[in-house]
Coordinates of C-alpha atoms in Angstrom, one line a residue:
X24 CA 104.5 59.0 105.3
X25 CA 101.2 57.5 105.0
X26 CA 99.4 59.6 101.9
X27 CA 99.6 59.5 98.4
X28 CA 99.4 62.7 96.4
X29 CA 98.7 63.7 93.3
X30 CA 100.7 66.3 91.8
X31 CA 98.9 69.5 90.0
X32 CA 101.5 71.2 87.9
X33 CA 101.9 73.0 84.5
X34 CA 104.4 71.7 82.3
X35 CA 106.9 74.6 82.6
X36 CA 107.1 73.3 86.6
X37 CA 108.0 70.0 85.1
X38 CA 111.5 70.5 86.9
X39 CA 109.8 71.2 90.5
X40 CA 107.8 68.3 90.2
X41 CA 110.5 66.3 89.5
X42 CA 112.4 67.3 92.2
X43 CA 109.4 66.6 94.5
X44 CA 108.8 63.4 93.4
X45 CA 112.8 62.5 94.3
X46 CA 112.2 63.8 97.5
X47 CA 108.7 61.9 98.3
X48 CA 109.4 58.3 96.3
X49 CA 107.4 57.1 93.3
X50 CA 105.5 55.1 96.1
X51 CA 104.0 58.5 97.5
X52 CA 102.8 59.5 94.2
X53 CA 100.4 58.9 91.2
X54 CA 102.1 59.8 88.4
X55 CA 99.2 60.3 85.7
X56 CA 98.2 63.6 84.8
X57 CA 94.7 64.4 83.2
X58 CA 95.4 64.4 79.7
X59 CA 92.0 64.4 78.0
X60 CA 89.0 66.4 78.6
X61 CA 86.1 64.6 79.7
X62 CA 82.9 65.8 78.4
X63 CA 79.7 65.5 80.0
X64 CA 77.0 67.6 81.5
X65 CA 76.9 65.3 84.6
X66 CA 79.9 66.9 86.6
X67 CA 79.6 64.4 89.5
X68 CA 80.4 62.0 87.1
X69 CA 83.1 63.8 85.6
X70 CA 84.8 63.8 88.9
X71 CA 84.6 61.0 89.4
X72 CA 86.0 59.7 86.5
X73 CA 89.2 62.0 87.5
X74 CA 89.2 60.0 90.8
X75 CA 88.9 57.0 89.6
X76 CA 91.8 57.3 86.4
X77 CA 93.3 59.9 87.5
X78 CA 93.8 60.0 91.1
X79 CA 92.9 57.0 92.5
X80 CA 94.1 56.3 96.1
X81 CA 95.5 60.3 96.7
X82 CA 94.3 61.6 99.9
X83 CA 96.0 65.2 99.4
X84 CA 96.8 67.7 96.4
X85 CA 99.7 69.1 95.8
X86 CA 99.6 72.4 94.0
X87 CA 102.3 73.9 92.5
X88 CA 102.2 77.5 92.3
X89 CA 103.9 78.9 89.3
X90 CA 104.3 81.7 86.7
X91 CA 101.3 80.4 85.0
X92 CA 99.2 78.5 87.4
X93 CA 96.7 81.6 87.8
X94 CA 92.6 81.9 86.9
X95 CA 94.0 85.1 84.2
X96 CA 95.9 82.7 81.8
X97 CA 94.0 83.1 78.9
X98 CA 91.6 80.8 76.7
X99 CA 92.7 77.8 74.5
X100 CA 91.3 76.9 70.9
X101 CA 88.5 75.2 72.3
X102 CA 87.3 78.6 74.5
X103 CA 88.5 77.1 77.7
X104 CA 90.5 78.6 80.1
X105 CA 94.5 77.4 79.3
X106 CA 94.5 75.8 82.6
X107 CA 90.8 73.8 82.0
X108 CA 92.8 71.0 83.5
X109 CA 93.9 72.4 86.2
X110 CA 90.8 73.6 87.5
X111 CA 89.0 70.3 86.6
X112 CA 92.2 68.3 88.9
X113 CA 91.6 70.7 91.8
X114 CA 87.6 70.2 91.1
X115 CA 88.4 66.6 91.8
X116 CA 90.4 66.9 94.7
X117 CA 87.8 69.5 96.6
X118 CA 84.9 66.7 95.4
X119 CA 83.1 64.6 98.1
X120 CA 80.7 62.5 97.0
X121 CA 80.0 59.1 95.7
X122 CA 82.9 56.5 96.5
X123 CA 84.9 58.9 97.0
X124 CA 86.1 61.5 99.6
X125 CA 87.6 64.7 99.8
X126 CA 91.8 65.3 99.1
X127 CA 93.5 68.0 101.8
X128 CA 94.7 70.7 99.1
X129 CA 98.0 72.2 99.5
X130 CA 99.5 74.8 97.1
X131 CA 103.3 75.0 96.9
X132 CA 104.6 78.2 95.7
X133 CA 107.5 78.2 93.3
X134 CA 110.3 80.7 93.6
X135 CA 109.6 83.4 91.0
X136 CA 106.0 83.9 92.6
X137 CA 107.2 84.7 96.1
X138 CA 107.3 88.3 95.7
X139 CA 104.0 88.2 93.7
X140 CA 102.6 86.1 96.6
X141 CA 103.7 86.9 99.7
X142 CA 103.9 90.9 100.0
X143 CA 105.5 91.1 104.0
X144 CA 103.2 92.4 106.9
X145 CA 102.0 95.9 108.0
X146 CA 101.2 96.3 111.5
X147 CA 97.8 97.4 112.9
X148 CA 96.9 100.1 115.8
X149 CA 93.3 99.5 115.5
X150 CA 93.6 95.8 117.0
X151 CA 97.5 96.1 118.0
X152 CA 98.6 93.0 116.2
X153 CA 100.4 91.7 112.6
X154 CA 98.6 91.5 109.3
X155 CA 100.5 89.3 106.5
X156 CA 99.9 90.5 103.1
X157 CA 99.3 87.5 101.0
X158 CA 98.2 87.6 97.4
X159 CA 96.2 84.5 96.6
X160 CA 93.9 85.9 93.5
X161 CA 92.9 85.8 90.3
X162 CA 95.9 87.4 89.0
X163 CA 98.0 84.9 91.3
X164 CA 96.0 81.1 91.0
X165 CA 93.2 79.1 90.1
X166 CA 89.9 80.2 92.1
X167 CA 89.5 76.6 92.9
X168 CA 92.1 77.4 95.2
X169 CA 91.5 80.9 96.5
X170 CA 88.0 80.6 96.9
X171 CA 89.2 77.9 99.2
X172 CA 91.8 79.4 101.0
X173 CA 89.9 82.8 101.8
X174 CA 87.2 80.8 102.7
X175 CA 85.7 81.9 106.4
X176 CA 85.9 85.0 107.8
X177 CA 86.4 86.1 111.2
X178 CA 85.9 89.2 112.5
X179 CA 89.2 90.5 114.0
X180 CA 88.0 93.9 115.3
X181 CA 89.3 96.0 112.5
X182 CA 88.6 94.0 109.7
X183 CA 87.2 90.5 108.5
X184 CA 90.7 88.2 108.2
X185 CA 91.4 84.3 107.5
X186 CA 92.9 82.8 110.0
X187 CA 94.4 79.6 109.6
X188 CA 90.8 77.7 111.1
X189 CA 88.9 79.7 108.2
X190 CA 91.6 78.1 105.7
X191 CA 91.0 74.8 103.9
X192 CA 93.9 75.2 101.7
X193 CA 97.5 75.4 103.0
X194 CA 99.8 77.1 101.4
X195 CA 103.9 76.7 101.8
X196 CA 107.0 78.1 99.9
X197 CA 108.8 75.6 97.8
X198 CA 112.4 76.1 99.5
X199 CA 110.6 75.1 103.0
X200 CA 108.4 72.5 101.2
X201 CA 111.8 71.0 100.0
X202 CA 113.6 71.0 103.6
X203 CA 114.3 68.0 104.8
X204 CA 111.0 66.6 106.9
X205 CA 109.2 69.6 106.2
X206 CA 106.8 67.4 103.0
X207 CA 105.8 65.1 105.2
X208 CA 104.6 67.6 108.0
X209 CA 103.1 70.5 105.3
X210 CA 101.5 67.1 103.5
X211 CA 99.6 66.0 106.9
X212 CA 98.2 69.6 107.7
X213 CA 96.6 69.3 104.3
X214 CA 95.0 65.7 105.1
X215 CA 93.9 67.1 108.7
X216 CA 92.2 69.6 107.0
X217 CA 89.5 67.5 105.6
X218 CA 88.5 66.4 109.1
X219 CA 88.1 69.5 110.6
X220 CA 84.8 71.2 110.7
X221 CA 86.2 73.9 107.9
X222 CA 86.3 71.2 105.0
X223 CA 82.2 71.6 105.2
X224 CA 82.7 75.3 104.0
X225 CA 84.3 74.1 100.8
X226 CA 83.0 74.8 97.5
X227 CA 84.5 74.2 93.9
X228 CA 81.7 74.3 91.1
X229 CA 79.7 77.5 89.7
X230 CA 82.7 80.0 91.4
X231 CA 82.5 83.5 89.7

């Protein structure tokens, strides 16, 4: 496997992580976390500074989806969201700017959120095809990453859906993430993203 990622998890996921890190080898990973906050009205140099102590050499993201991963977590003492760091490592990951390039952002969804998450399929008689119903929202994750993943319509007949060419972010179940030559292949379709013509639609500052 040619990328190195960086891995954004909460502490709680510690054991997921740990489990992908077995399966990837330390050589496939950075293993500093952001740990401080950086303060400064200049975000382009706040990202930066991620990249550069943070995340230096990843080419692709990975996400881990858990219990409390989502944008509705609640403040800290400081009136910042309790996942500030979070949103400022997926920031960093969607940045493209000076010295440095965008990360392909993939979001691994842990076992208790697959119910939350992936709600099955209905099928349609206005266009006579499938609709998946996947819950990627506030209640769900970070809007760094939903924002991302819903990111450009296309009109399907019946309704505006995301297909996978209006997707920047992937998104994958742990227990196939885990599968044996499955990280490798879920890994590259993140990377591949940020050559295709959808990682112009990204956006990851000022998202309401």
């Amino acid at each position: 496997m040619g990328h190195k990622c960086f891995i954004c998890f909460k502490k709680e996921d510690e054991k997921f992580r740990d489990k992908i890190w077995d399966i990837l080898g330390e050589e496939h990973i950075t293993g500093k976390s952001l740990d401080r906050w950086i303060d400064s009205e200049d975000i382009n140099y706040v990202m930066q500074k991620i990249r550069e102590e943070y995340m230096n050499n990843t080419s692709v993201t990975l996400f881990l989806i858990g219990e409390h991963s989502s944008e509705n977590e609640g403040l800290d003492e400081e009136g910042r969201s309790n996942n500030a760091f979070i949103k400022r490592e997926l920031q960093a990951t969607l940045y493209d700017g000076k010295g440095f390039r965008r990360s392909g952002l993939l979001g691994i969804v842990l076992p208790s959120m697959y119910n939350k998450i992936y709600g099955g399929h209905y099928y349609c008689q206005q266009c006579n095809s499938n609709h998946n119903y996947v819950h990627i929202n506030p209640n769900t994750t970070i809007k760094e990453f939903s924002a991302n993943y819903y990111l450009k319509p296309i009109d399907h007949g019946c309704k505006k859906v995301y297909d996978e060419d209006g997707r920047f972010c992937v998104l994958v179940r742990y227990d196939d993430f885990i599968q044996p030559g499955n990280a490798e292949k879920y890994i590259e379709q993140a990377f591949q993203k940020t050559q295709e013509d959808i990682s112009n639609y990204v956006h990851w500052r000022d998202l309401k």
